[in-house]
Amino acid sequence: MLSISQELADKIVAHARADHPDEACGVIAGRDGVPERFVPMENAERSPTFYRFDSKEQLRVWREMDDRDETPVVIYHSHTATEAYPSRTDISYASEPDAHYVLVSTREEDETEFRSYRILDGVVTEEEVEFLP
């Protein structure tokens, strides 16, 4: 189960809405599996159907997390025209076995899907999301 503050979840959704119609992406850094710090990142592809972290930005963010003894607790991105479910490409790029992969769908203007998955060795398992006050 992913337990995440409502404030962090709201920031993910706001980022996804701001970048719509392109996919948004980023991480929530934290310690001991607890999501704590919102880190929005640029979608290097600027695409409505694909996202990719910019390699230089990703290196900087991962080094910063190392310096702060953090890990990427949540890796998130948005889908702008489809449900919040990992694509085959998303699954192939999932390389953090301990991370929660959050997908937000912004396909509906007034409704947002927010779902979380574990992706390990190509196997996708959806998990519950608990929003903390």
N, CA, C and O atoms as CSV, one atom per row, in Angstrom:
chain,resi,resn,atom,element,x,y,z
A,1,MET,N,N,0.839,-1.184,0.000
A,1,MET,CA,C,0.000,0.000,0.000
A,1,MET,C,C,0.883,1.246,0.000
A,1,MET,O,O,1.911,1.302,0.676
A,2,LEU,N,N,0.461,2.232,-0.766
A,2,LEU,CA,C,1.132,3.528,-0.738
A,2,LEU,C,C,0.377,4.438,0.218
A,2,LEU,O,O,-0.820,4.670,0.049
A,3,SER,N,N,1.076,4.950,1.218
A,3,SER,CA,C,0.520,5.974,2.106
A,3,SER,C,C,1.209,7.280,1.764
A,3,SER,O,O,2.429,7.398,1.872
A,4,ILE,N,N,0.424,8.255,1.354
A,4,ILE,CA,C,0.978,9.528,0.891
A,4,ILE,C,C,0.105,10.665,1.403
A,4,ILE,O,O,-1.117,10.538,1.480
A,5,SER,N,N,0.739,11.762,1.748
A,5,SER,CA,C,-0.039,12.900,2.241
A,5,SER,C,C,-0.910,13.455,1.112
A,5,SER,O,O,-0.547,13.412,-0.063
A,6,GLN,N,N,-2.050,13.965,1.506
A,6,GLN,CA,C,-2.941,14.578,0.521
A,6,GLN,C,C,-2.230,15.743,-0.170
A,6,GLN,O,O,-2.452,15.992,-1.355
A,7,GLU,N,N,-1.371,16.462,0.575
A,7,GLU,CA,C,-0.643,17.594,0.011
A,7,GLU,C,C,0.274,17.151,-1.139
A,7,GLU,O,O,0.304,17.792,-2.189
A,8,LEU,N,N,1.020,16.054,-0.940
A,8,LEU,CA,C,1.903,15.568,-2.002
A,8,LEU,C,C,1.081,15.053,-3.191
A,8,LEU,O,O,1.430,15.301,-4.345
A,9,ALA,N,N,0.000,14.342,-2.905
A,9,ALA,CA,C,-0.860,13.852,-3.999
A,9,ALA,C,C,-1.423,15.026,-4.793
A,9,ALA,O,O,-1.484,14.980,-6.021
A,10,ASP,N,N,-1.830,16.071,-4.089
A,10,ASP,CA,C,-2.366,17.254,-4.775
A,10,ASP,C,C,-1.306,17.917,-5.665
A,10,ASP,O,O,-1.624,18.430,-6.738
A,11,LYS,N,N,-0.042,17.903,-5.213
A,11,LYS,CA,C,1.036,18.483,-6.024
A,11,LYS,C,C,1.264,17.673,-7.299
A,11,LYS,O,O,1.497,18.236,-8.369
A,12,ILE,N,N,1.196,16.346,-7.174
A,12,ILE,CA,C,1.338,15.494,-8.368
A,12,ILE,C,C,0.220,15.814,-9.370
A,12,ILE,O,O,0.474,16.000,-10.559
A,13,VAL,N,N,-1.006,15.874,-8.876
A,13,VAL,CA,C,-2.146,16.143,-9.758
A,13,VAL,C,C,-2.020,17.544,-10.379
A,13,VAL,O,O,-2.289,17.720,-11.567
A,14,ALA,N,N,-1.617,18.526,-9.587
A,14,ALA,CA,C,-1.462,19.889,-10.109
A,14,ALA,C,C,-0.401,19.933,-11.208
A,14,ALA,O,O,-0.575,20.619,-12.215
A,15,HIS,N,N,0.705,19.197,-11.013
A,15,HIS,CA,C,1.745,19.140,-12.042
A,15,HIS,C,C,1.191,18.494,-13.310
A,15,HIS,O,O,1.426,18.977,-14.417
A,16,ALA,N,N,0.461,17.408,-13.137
A,16,ALA,CA,C,-0.125,16.712,-14.303
A,16,ALA,C,C,-1.090,17.633,-15.051
A,16,ALA,O,O,-1.088,17.670,-16.281
A,17,ARG,N,N,-1.905,18.368,-14.316
A,17,ARG,CA,C,-2.854,19.293,-14.955
A,17,ARG,C,C,-2.120,20.449,-15.641
A,17,ARG,O,O,-2.526,20.887,-16.718
A,18,ALA,N,N,-1.049,20.943,-15.028
A,18,ALA,CA,C,-0.308,22.079,-15.598
A,18,ALA,C,C,0.372,21.693,-16.908
A,18,ALA,O,O,0.443,22.505,-17.830
A,19,ASP,N,N,0.871,20.462,-16.998
A,19,ASP,CA,C,1.596,20.047,-18.207
A,19,ASP,C,C,0.679,19.477,-19.287
A,19,ASP,O,O,1.109,19.292,-20.425
A,20,HIS,N,N,-0.581,19.196,-18.940
A,20,HIS,CA,C,-1.527,18.675,-19.912
A,20,HIS,C,C,-1.600,19.621,-21.110
A,20,HIS,O,O,-1.727,20.819,-20.854
A,21,PRO,N,N,-1.537,19.236,-22.369
A,21,PRO,CA,C,-1.778,17.877,-22.861
A,21,PRO,C,C,-0.534,16.993,-22.928
A,21,PRO,O,O,-0.628,15.850,-23.375
A,22,ASP,N,N,0.633,17.488,-22.497
A,22,ASP,CA,C,1.808,16.617,-22.450
A,22,ASP,C,C,1.819,15.851,-21.132
A,22,ASP,O,O,1.226,16.281,-20.143
A,23,GLU,N,N,2.495,14.724,-21.137
A,23,GLU,CA,C,2.642,13.955,-19.912
A,23,GLU,C,C,3.588,14.684,-18.965
A,23,GLU,O,O,4.586,15.264,-19.390
A,24,ALA,N,N,3.259,14.647,-17.677
A,24,ALA,CA,C,4.111,15.206,-16.630
A,24,ALA,C,C,4.829,14.052,-15.941
A,24,ALA,O,O,4.368,12.911,-15.987
A,25,CYS,N,N,5.974,14.354,-15.296
A,25,CYS,CA,C,6.707,13.290,-14.607
A,25,CYS,C,C,7.527,13.881,-13.463
A,25,CYS,O,O,7.823,15.076,-13.443
A,26,GLY,N,N,7.883,13.032,-12.527
A,26,GLY,CA,C,8.699,13.457,-11.404
A,26,GLY,C,C,8.811,12.367,-10.368
A,26,GLY,O,O,8.407,11.226,-10.598
A,27,VAL,N,N,9.365,12.729,-9.221
A,27,VAL,CA,C,9.533,11.766,-8.136
A,27,VAL,C,C,9.102,12.410,-6.818
A,27,VAL,O,O,9.047,13.632,-6.684
A,28,ILE,N,N,8.800,11.546,-5.859
A,28,ILE,CA,C,8.656,11.959,-4.474
A,28,ILE,C,C,9.777,11.259,-3.727
A,28,ILE,O,O,9.788,10.034,-3.602
A,29,ALA,N,N,10.709,12.040,-3.238
A,29,ALA,CA,C,11.845,11.491,-2.506
A,29,ALA,C,C,11.463,11.291,-1.045
A,29,ALA,O,O,10.572,11.960,-0.521
A,30,GLY,N,N,12.153,10.358,-0.401
A,30,GLY,CA,C,11.859,10.141,1.008
A,30,GLY,C,C,12.851,9.189,1.638
A,30,GLY,O,O,13.831,8.771,1.022
A,31,ARG,N,N,12.563,8.861,2.889
A,31,ARG,CA,C,13.411,7.929,3.640
A,31,ARG,C,C,12.544,6.817,4.203
A,31,ARG,O,O,11.380,7.029,4.543
A,32,ASP,N,N,13.124,5.637,4.297
A,32,ASP,CA,C,12.429,4.489,4.870
A,32,ASP,C,C,11.062,4.244,4.232
A,32,ASP,O,O,10.117,3.830,4.903
A,33,GLY,N,N,10.973,4.503,2.942
A,33,GLY,CA,C,9.730,4.241,2.225
A,33,GLY,C,C,8.629,5.260,2.440
A,33,GLY,O,O,7.498,5.050,2.004
A,34,VAL,N,N,8.946,6.364,3.110
A,34,VAL,CA,C,7.950,7.399,3.387
A,34,VAL,C,C,8.128,8.542,2.392
A,34,VAL,O,O,9.177,9.186,2.377
A,35,PRO,N,N,7.110,8.805,1.554
A,35,PRO,CA,C,7.232,9.919,0.595
A,35,PRO,C,C,7.202,11.261,1.308
A,35,PRO,O,O,6.301,11.536,2.100
A,36,GLU,N,N,8.216,12.110,1.014
A,36,GLU,CA,C,8.354,13.357,1.764
A,36,GLU,C,C,8.534,14.606,0.905
A,36,GLU,O,O,7.964,15.657,1.197
A,37,ARG,N,N,9.332,14.482,-0.158
A,37,ARG,CA,C,9.731,15.698,-0.889
A,37,ARG,C,C,9.339,15.598,-2.360
A,37,ARG,O,O,9.761,14.685,-3.070
A,38,PHE,N,N,8.521,16.554,-2.804
A,38,PHE,CA,C,8.027,16.616,-4.185
A,38,PHE,C,C,9.119,17.158,-5.097
A,38,PHE,O,O,9.660,18.238,-4.861
A,39,VAL,N,N,9.438,16.394,-6.145
A,39,VAL,CA,C,10.469,16.811,-7.099
A,39,VAL,C,C,9.895,16.707,-8.518
A,39,VAL,O,O,10.026,15.667,-9.164
A,40,PRO,N,N,9.256,17.785,-9.006
A,40,PRO,CA,C,8.753,17.740,-10.388
A,40,PRO,C,C,9.921,17.766,-11.362
A,40,PRO,O,O,10.922,18.440,-11.118
A,41,MET,N,N,9.798,17.044,-12.452
A,41,MET,CA,C,10.878,16.990,-13.433
A,41,MET,C,C,10.308,17.306,-14.812
A,41,MET,O,O,9.099,17.259,-15.037
A,42,GLU,N,N,11.218,17.628,-15.721
A,42,GLU,CA,C,10.827,17.919,-17.095
A,42,GLU,C,C,10.637,16.624,-17.869
A,42,GLU,O,O,11.429,15.690,-17.738
A,43,ASN,N,N,9.592,16.574,-18.668
A,43,ASN,CA,C,9.439,15.471,-19.610
A,43,ASN,C,C,10.273,15.832,-20.832
A,43,ASN,O,O,9.893,16.703,-21.614
A,44,ALA,N,N,11.395,15.170,-20.991
A,44,ALA,CA,C,12.319,15.494,-22.085
A,44,ALA,C,C,11.678,15.290,-23.451
A,44,ALA,O,O,12.126,15.869,-24.441
A,45,GLU,N,N,10.641,14.478,-23.509
A,45,GLU,CA,C,9.976,14.204,-24.794
A,45,GLU,C,C,8.916,15.250,-25.133
A,45,GLU,O,O,8.542,15.393,-26.297
A,46,ARG,N,N,8.420,15.993,-24.112
A,46,ARG,CA,C,7.313,16.951,-24.318
A,46,ARG,C,C,6.255,16.330,-25.226
A,46,ARG,O,O,5.922,16.869,-26.282
A,47,SER,N,N,5.745,15.202,-24.794
A,47,SER,CA,C,4.833,14.418,-25.619
A,47,SER,C,C,3.546,14.120,-24.864
A,47,SER,O,O,3.575,13.970,-23.642
A,48,PRO,N,N,2.409,14.031,-25.566
A,48,PRO,CA,C,1.163,13.637,-24.924
A,48,PRO,C,C,1.044,12.125,-24.735
A,48,PRO,O,O,0.094,11.655,-24.109
A,49,THR,N,N,1.996,11.362,-25.268
A,49,THR,CA,C,1.887,9.903,-25.188
A,49,THR,C,C,3.114,9.223,-24.601
A,49,THR,O,O,3.148,7.995,-24.517
A,50,PHE,N,N,4.117,9.982,-24.195
A,50,PHE,CA,C,5.352,9.359,-23.737
A,50,PHE,C,C,6.069,10.315,-22.800
A,50,PHE,O,O,5.995,11.534,-22.956
A,51,TYR,N,N,6.757,9.749,-21.834
A,51,TYR,CA,C,7.600,10.592,-20.997
A,51,TYR,C,C,8.973,9.947,-20.861
A,51,TYR,O,O,9.135,8.729,-20.944
A,52,ARG,N,N,9.936,10.803,-20.652
A,52,ARG,CA,C,11.300,10.348,-20.373
A,52,ARG,C,C,11.962,11.438,-19.558
A,52,ARG,O,O,11.913,12.615,-19.917
A,53,PHE,N,N,12.599,11.030,-18.427
A,53,PHE,CA,C,13.367,12.010,-17.667
A,53,PHE,C,C,14.532,12.477,-18.515
A,53,PHE,O,O,15.140,11.688,-19.238
A,54,ASP,N,N,14.840,13.757,-18.427
A,54,ASP,CA,C,16.057,14.271,-19.038
A,54,ASP,C,C,17.236,13.651,-18.284
A,54,ASP,O,O,17.276,13.706,-17.055
A,55,SER,N,N,18.174,13.074,-18.990
A,55,SER,CA,C,19.242,12.312,-18.324
A,55,SER,C,C,20.093,13.178,-17.394
A,55,SER,O,O,20.492,12.720,-16.324
A,56,LYS,N,N,20.375,14.424,-17.788
A,56,LYS,CA,C,21.173,15.307,-16.917
A,56,LYS,C,C,20.393,15.680,-15.659
A,56,LYS,O,O,20.943,15.696,-14.557
A,57,GLU,N,N,19.110,15.978,-15.834
A,57,GLU,CA,C,18.286,16.314,-14.674
A,57,GLU,C,C,18.147,15.090,-13.760
A,57,GLU,O,O,18.221,15.212,-12.537
A,58,GLN,N,N,17.948,13.930,-14.353
A,58,GLN,CA,C,17.806,12.720,-13.544
A,58,GLN,C,C,19.071,12.457,-12.738
A,58,GLN,O,O,18.987,12.096,-11.564
A,59,LEU,N,N,20.227,12.631,-13.341
A,59,LEU,CA,C,21.488,12.431,-12.624
A,59,LEU,C,C,21.590,13.413,-11.456
A,59,LEU,O,O,21.982,13.037,-10.351
A,60,ARG,N,N,21.231,14.682,-11.713
A,60,ARG,CA,C,21.279,15.692,-10.652
A,60,ARG,C,C,20.324,15.340,-9.511
A,60,ARG,O,O,20.699,15.412,-8.341
A,61,VAL,N,N,19.092,14.960,-9.852
A,61,VAL,CA,C,18.092,14.634,-8.824
A,61,VAL,C,C,18.512,13.402,-8.034
A,61,VAL,O,O,18.373,13.388,-6.811
A,62,TRP,N,N,19.017,12.377,-8.691
A,62,TRP,CA,C,19.427,11.150,-7.992
A,62,TRP,C,C,20.638,11.419,-7.097
A,62,TRP,O,O,20.737,10.863,-6.003
A,63,ARG,N,N,21.557,12.267,-7.558
A,63,ARG,CA,C,22.702,12.638,-6.709
A,63,ARG,C,C,22.237,13.431,-5.489
A,63,ARG,O,O,22.722,13.220,-4.377
A,64,GLU,N,N,21.302,14.334,-5.709
A,64,GLU,CA,C,20.757,15.120,-4.602
A,64,GLU,C,C,20.100,14.205,-3.574
A,64,GLU,O,O,20.278,14.397,-2.371
A,65,MET,N,N,19.341,13.209,-4.039
A,65,MET,CA,C,18.721,12.259,-3.111
A,65,MET,C,C,19.799,11.489,-2.347
A,65,MET,O,O,19.668,11.272,-1.142
A,66,ASP,N,N,20.864,11.076,-3.039
A,66,ASP,CA,C,21.956,10.378,-2.349
A,66,ASP,C,C,22.552,11.258,-1.254
A,66,ASP,O,O,22.796,10.793,-0.141
A,67,ASP,N,N,22.786,12.535,-1.575
A,67,ASP,CA,C,23.371,13.460,-0.603
A,67,ASP,C,C,22.472,13.653,0.617
A,67,ASP,O,O,22.953,13.933,1.714
A,68,ARG,N,N,21.162,13.500,0.414
A,68,ARG,CA,C,20.201,13.697,1.504
A,68,ARG,C,C,19.748,12.375,2.137
A,68,ARG,O,O,18.821,12.349,2.946
A,69,ASP,N,N,20.412,11.287,1.757
A,69,ASP,CA,C,20.034,9.942,2.235
A,69,ASP,C,C,18.573,9.625,1.928
A,69,ASP,O,O,17.853,9.059,2.751
A,70,GLU,N,N,18.160,10.002,0.729
A,70,GLU,CA,C,16.797,9.731,0.287
A,70,GLU,C,C,16.811,8.709,-0.840
A,70,GLU,O,O,17.848,8.419,-1.437
A,71,THR,N,N,15.633,8.177,-1.108
A,71,THR,CA,C,15.431,7.304,-2.259
A,71,THR,C,C,14.201,7.800,-3.019
A,71,THR,O,O,13.401,8.567,-2.484
A,72,PRO,N,N,14.058,7.358,-4.267
A,72,PRO,CA,C,12.823,7.711,-4.994
A,72,PRO,C,C,11.691,6.801,-4.503
A,72,PRO,O,O,11.532,5.680,-4.988
A,73,VAL,N,N,10.916,7.290,-3.547
A,73,VAL,CA,C,9.831,6.476,-2.968
A,73,VAL,C,C,8.684,6.339,-3.970
A,73,VAL,O,O,8.078,5.276,-4.097
A,74,VAL,N,N,8.398,7.436,-4.678
A,74,VAL,CA,C,7.347,7.441,-5.707
A,74,VAL,C,C,7.947,7.973,-7.001
A,74,VAL,O,O,8.641,8.990,-7.005
A,75,ILE,N,N,7.675,7.279,-8.087
A,75,ILE,CA,C,7.987,7.788,-9.425
A,75,ILE,C,C,6.644,7.960,-10.116
A,75,ILE,O,O,5.886,7.002,-10.265
A,76,TYR,N,N,6.354,9.183,-10.534
A,76,TYR,CA,C,5.024,9.422,-11.093
A,76,TYR,C,C,5.099,9.984,-12.504
A,76,TYR,O,O,6.082,10.607,-12.907
A,77,HIS,N,N,4.025,9.739,-13.232
A,77,HIS,CA,C,3.816,10.425,-14.498
A,77,HIS,C,C,2.328,10.414,-14.809
A,77,HIS,O,O,1.543,9.751,-14.132
A,78,SER,N,N,1.958,11.148,-15.829
A,78,SER,CA,C,0.549,11.237,-16.174
A,78,SER,C,C,0.284,10.613,-17.531
A,78,SER,O,O,1.156,10.521,-18.395
A,79,HIS,N,N,-0.952,10.193,-17.673
A,79,HIS,CA,C,-1.483,9.819,-18.980
A,79,HIS,C,C,-2.556,10.845,-19.302
A,79,HIS,O,O,-3.399,11.156,-18.461
A,80,THR,N,N,-2.523,11.364,-20.508
A,80,THR,CA,C,-3.410,12.475,-20.827
A,80,THR,C,C,-4.658,12.063,-21.606
A,80,THR,O,O,-5.614,12.834,-21.695
A,81,ALA,N,N,-4.656,10.866,-22.167
A,81,ALA,CA,C,-5.816,10.446,-22.966
A,81,ALA,C,C,-6.265,9.024,-22.654
A,81,ALA,O,O,-7.231,8.529,-23.235
A,82,THR,N,N,-5.564,8.372,-21.739
A,82,THR,CA,C,-5.899,6.985,-21.421
A,82,THR,C,C,-5.986,6.820,-19.906
A,82,THR,O,O,-5.682,7.740,-19.147
A,83,GLU,N,N,-6.410,5.625,-19.483
A,83,GLU,CA,C,-6.528,5.370,-18.053
A,83,GLU,C,C,-5.157,5.388,-17.376
A,83,GLU,O,O,-4.117,5.321,-18.032
A,84,ALA,N,N,-5.188,5.479,-16.070
A,84,ALA,CA,C,-3.953,5.509,-15.278
A,84,ALA,C,C,-3.472,4.076,-15.048
A,84,ALA,O,O,-3.585,3.534,-13.949
A,85,TYR,N,N,-2.945,3.490,-16.092
A,85,TYR,CA,C,-2.410,2.132,-16.024
A,85,TYR,C,C,-1.111,2.111,-16.818
A,85,TYR,O,O,-1.044,2.714,-17.889
A,86,PRO,N,N,-0.074,1.429,-16.321
A,86,PRO,CA,C,1.229,1.457,-17.008
A,86,PRO,C,C,1.176,0.856,-18.413
A,86,PRO,O,O,0.607,-0.214,-18.630
A,87,SER,N,N,1.779,1.568,-19.352
A,87,SER,CA,C,1.892,1.055,-20.721
A,87,SER,C,C,3.034,0.046,-20.787
A,87,SER,O,O,3.783,-0.109,-19.822
A,88,ARG,N,N,3.167,-0.623,-21.894
A,88,ARG,CA,C,4.284,-1.563,-22.068
A,88,ARG,C,C,5.613,-0.827,-21.941
A,88,ARG,O,O,6.571,-1.361,-21.382
A,89,THR,N,N,5.673,0.398,-22.459
A,89,THR,CA,C,6.899,1.199,-22.343
A,89,THR,C,C,7.165,1.547,-20.883
A,89,THR,O,O,8.299,1.445,-20.416
A,90,ASP,N,N,6.115,1.960,-20.155
A,90,ASP,CA,C,6.278,2.278,-18.729
A,90,ASP,C,C,6.859,1.080,-17.981
A,90,ASP,O,O,7.758,1.227,-17.153
A,91,ILE,N,N,6.342,-0.084,-18.279
A,91,ILE,CA,C,6.791,-1.310,-17.599
A,91,ILE,C,C,8.255,-1.594,-17.935
A,91,ILE,O,O,9.041,-1.964,-17.063
A,92,SER,N,N,8.607,-1.420,-19.198
A,92,SER,CA,C,9.989,-1.715,-19.592
A,92,SER,C,C,10.984,-0.735,-18.980
A,92,SER,O,O,12.147,-1.085,-18.778
A,93,TYR,N,N,10.541,0.491,-18.681
A,93,TYR,CA,C,11.437,1.501,-18.100
A,93,TYR,C,C,11.459,1.490,-16.573
A,93,TYR,O,O,12.270,2.187,-15.964
A,94,ALA,N,N,10.590,0.716,-15.955
A,94,ALA,CA,C,10.525,0.687,-14.487
A,94,ALA,C,C,11.770,-0.011,-13.941
A,94,ALA,O,O,11.932,-1.223,-14.082
A,95,SER,N,N,12.634,0.770,-13.323
A,95,SER,CA,C,13.933,0.221,-12.903
A,95,SER,C,C,14.215,0.383,-11.413
A,95,SER,O,O,15.309,0.060,-10.953
A,96,GLU,N,N,13.242,0.880,-10.659
A,96,GLU,CA,C,13.427,1.057,-9.216
A,96,GLU,C,C,12.522,0.057,-8.502
A,96,GLU,O,O,11.336,0.325,-8.309
A,97,PRO,N,N,13.068,-1.090,-8.109
A,97,PRO,CA,C,12.210,-2.152,-7.564
A,97,PRO,C,C,11.484,-1.791,-6.281
A,97,PRO,O,O,10.462,-2.400,-5.967
A,98,ASP,N,N,11.985,-0.812,-5.529
A,98,ASP,CA,C,11.335,-0.449,-4.269
A,98,ASP,C,C,10.385,0.735,-4.407
A,98,ASP,O,O,9.750,1.137,-3.432
A,99,ALA,N,N,10.284,1.291,-5.600
A,99,ALA,CA,C,9.457,2.490,-5.790
A,99,ALA,C,C,7.993,2.126,-6.034
A,99,ALA,O,O,7.663,1.050,-6.532
A,100,HIS,N,N,7.135,3.070,-5.662
A,100,HIS,CA,C,5.726,3.021,-6.021
A,100,HIS,C,C,5.620,3.807,-7.336
A,100,HIS,O,O,6.100,4.936,-7.429
A,101,TYR,N,N,5.003,3.214,-8.326
A,101,TYR,CA,C,4.817,3.905,-9.605
A,101,TYR,C,C,3.399,4.460,-9.636
A,101,TYR,O,O,2.431,3.710,-9.758
A,102,VAL,N,N,3.287,5.775,-9.526
A,102,VAL,CA,C,1.983,6.433,-9.519
A,102,VAL,C,C,1.671,6.948,-10.913
A,102,VAL,O,O,2.499,7.592,-11.557
A,103,LEU,N,N,0.480,6.655,-11.357
A,103,LEU,CA,C,-0.010,7.197,-12.617
A,103,LEU,C,C,-1.262,8.009,-12.354
A,103,LEU,O,O,-2.149,7.604,-11.602
A,104,VAL,N,N,-1.309,9.171,-12.997
A,104,VAL,CA,C,-2.447,10.074,-12.904
A,104,VAL,C,C,-2.989,10.247,-14.308
A,104,VAL,O,O,-2.242,10.556,-15.236
A,105,SER,N,N,-4.287,10.048,-14.462
A,105,SER,CA,C,-4.896,10.304,-15.769
A,105,SER,C,C,-5.625,11.626,-15.726
A,105,SER,O,O,-6.436,11.884,-14.836
A,106,THR,N,N,-5.319,12.466,-16.710
A,106,THR,CA,C,-5.971,13.770,-16.831
A,106,THR,C,C,-6.899,13.791,-18.039
A,106,THR,O,O,-7.240,14.858,-18.551
A,107,ARG,N,N,-7.307,12.598,-18.494
A,107,ARG,CA,C,-8.136,12.540,-19.706
A,107,ARG,C,C,-9.482,13.229,-19.529
A,107,ARG,O,O,-10.046,13.757,-20.488
A,108,GLU,N,N,-10.009,13.224,-18.273
A,108,GLU,CA,C,-11.259,13.922,-17.986
A,108,GLU,C,C,-10.923,15.253,-17.317
A,108,GLU,O,O,-10.126,15.302,-16.380
A,109,GLU,N,N,-11.531,16.316,-17.799
A,109,GLU,CA,C,-11.205,17.642,-17.292
A,109,GLU,C,C,-11.559,17.825,-15.811
A,109,GLU,O,O,-10.847,18.500,-15.067
A,110,ASP,N,N,-12.669,17.213,-15.405
A,110,ASP,CA,C,-13.144,17.433,-14.032
A,110,ASP,C,C,-13.017,16.202,-13.135
A,110,ASP,O,O,-13.595,16.157,-12.048
A,111,GLU,N,N,-12.258,15.203,-13.595
A,111,GLU,CA,C,-12.079,13.996,-12.787
A,111,GLU,C,C,-10.655,13.502,-13.003
A,111,GLU,O,O,-10.163,13.481,-14.132
A,112,THR,N,N,-9.999,13.108,-11.926
A,112,THR,CA,C,-8.612,12.663,-12.026
A,112,THR,C,C,-8.482,11.257,-11.435
A,112,THR,O,O,-8.926,11.004,-10.315
A,113,GLU,N,N,-7.879,10.360,-12.185
A,113,GLU,CA,C,-7.552,9.039,-11.661
A,113,GLU,C,C,-6.170,9.120,-11.032
A,113,GLU,O,O,-5.258,9.700,-11.621
A,114,PHE,N,N,-6.001,8.558,-9.865
A,114,PHE,CA,C,-4.718,8.528,-9.159
A,114,PHE,C,C,-4.530,7.098,-8.692
A,114,PHE,O,O,-5.212,6.658,-7.767
A,115,ARG,N,N,-3.616,6.363,-9.315
A,115,ARG,CA,C,-3.434,4.943,-8.996
A,115,ARG,C,C,-1.949,4.659,-8.800
A,115,ARG,O,O,-1.086,5.348,-9.345
A,116,SER,N,N,-1.679,3.626,-8.006
A,116,SER,CA,C,-0.295,3.276,-7.697
A,116,SER,C,C,-0.056,1.796,-7.971
A,116,SER,O,O,-0.933,0.951,-7.794
A,117,TYR,N,N,1.176,1.518,-8.413
A,117,TYR,CA,C,1.548,0.160,-8.792
A,117,TYR,C,C,2.947,-0.157,-8.276
A,117,TYR,O,O,3.766,0.732,-8.040
A,118,ARG,N,N,3.185,-1.426,-8.112
A,118,ARG,CA,C,4.541,-1.943,-7.970
A,118,ARG,C,C,4.842,-2.619,-9.301
A,118,ARG,O,O,4.004,-3.336,-9.847
A,119,ILE,N,N,6.030,-2.386,-9.811
A,119,ILE,CA,C,6.437,-3.005,-11.076
A,119,ILE,C,C,7.774,-3.677,-10.825
A,119,ILE,O,O,8.783,-3.014,-10.584
A,120,LEU,N,N,7.768,-4.987,-10.885
A,120,LEU,CA,C,8.974,-5.755,-10.591
A,120,LEU,C,C,9.124,-6.862,-11.621
A,120,LEU,O,O,8.241,-7.703,-11.786
A,121,ASP,N,N,10.254,-6.846,-12.308
A,121,ASP,CA,C,10.538,-7.842,-13.348
A,121,ASP,C,C,9.402,-7.940,-14.365
A,121,ASP,O,O,9.031,-9.034,-14.793
A,122,GLY,N,N,8.859,-6.794,-14.743
A,122,GLY,CA,C,7.816,-6.755,-15.762
A,122,GLY,C,C,6.427,-7.102,-15.263
A,122,GLY,O,O,5.468,-7.085,-16.035
A,123,VAL,N,N,6.307,-7.416,-13.986
A,123,VAL,CA,C,5.004,-7.755,-13.423
A,123,VAL,C,C,4.417,-6.522,-12.730
A,123,VAL,O,O,5.058,-5.912,-11.874
A,124,VAL,N,N,3.198,-6.172,-13.111
A,124,VAL,CA,C,2.525,-4.996,-12.571
A,124,VAL,C,C,1.502,-5.431,-11.528
A,124,VAL,O,O,0.647,-6.277,-11.792
A,125,THR,N,N,1.605,-4.843,-10.347
A,125,THR,CA,C,0.648,-5.124,-9.282
A,125,THR,C,C,0.099,-3.801,-8.769
A,125,THR,O,O,0.843,-2.963,-8.261
A,126,GLU,N,N,-1.206,-3.624,-8.906
A,126,GLU,CA,C,-1.802,-2.410,-8.378
A,126,GLU,C,C,-1.908,-2.507,-6.863
A,126,GLU,O,O,-2.130,-3.583,-6.308
A,127,GLU,N,N,-1.747,-1.382,-6.215
A,127,GLU,CA,C,-1.826,-1.356,-4.760
A,127,GLU,C,C,-2.800,-0.270,-4.313
A,127,GLU,O,O,-3.107,0.659,-5.060
A,128,GLU,N,N,-3.274,-0.410,-3.087
A,128,GLU,CA,C,-4.153,0.599,-2.515
A,128,GLU,C,C,-3.374,1.889,-2.272
A,128,GLU,O,O,-2.159,1.870,-2.076
A,129,VAL,N,N,-4.085,2.988,-2.289
A,129,VAL,CA,C,-3.491,4.282,-1.948
A,129,VAL,C,C,-4.249,4.850,-0.753
A,129,VAL,O,O,-5.474,4.973,-0.767
A,130,GLU,N,N,-3.487,5.191,0.277
A,130,GLU,CA,C,-4.053,5.825,1.458
A,130,GLU,C,C,-3.594,7.285,1.462
A,130,GLU,O,O,-2.397,7.574,1.455
A,131,PHE,N,N,-4.572,8.199,1.473
A,131,PHE,CA,C,-4.245,9.625,1.500
A,131,PHE,C,C,-4.279,10.096,2.950
A,131,PHE,O,O,-5.301,10.002,3.629
A,132,LEU,N,N,-3.139,10.603,3.405
A,132,LEU,CA,C,-3.011,11.040,4.794
A,132,LEU,C,C,-3.281,12.543,4.894
A,132,LEU,O,O,-2.947,13.302,3.984
A,133,PRO,N,N,-3.887,12.962,6.004
A,133,PRO,CA,C,-4.184,14.403,6.162
A,133,PRO,C,C,-2.916,15.234,6.295
A,133,PRO,O,O,-2.991,16.455,6.434
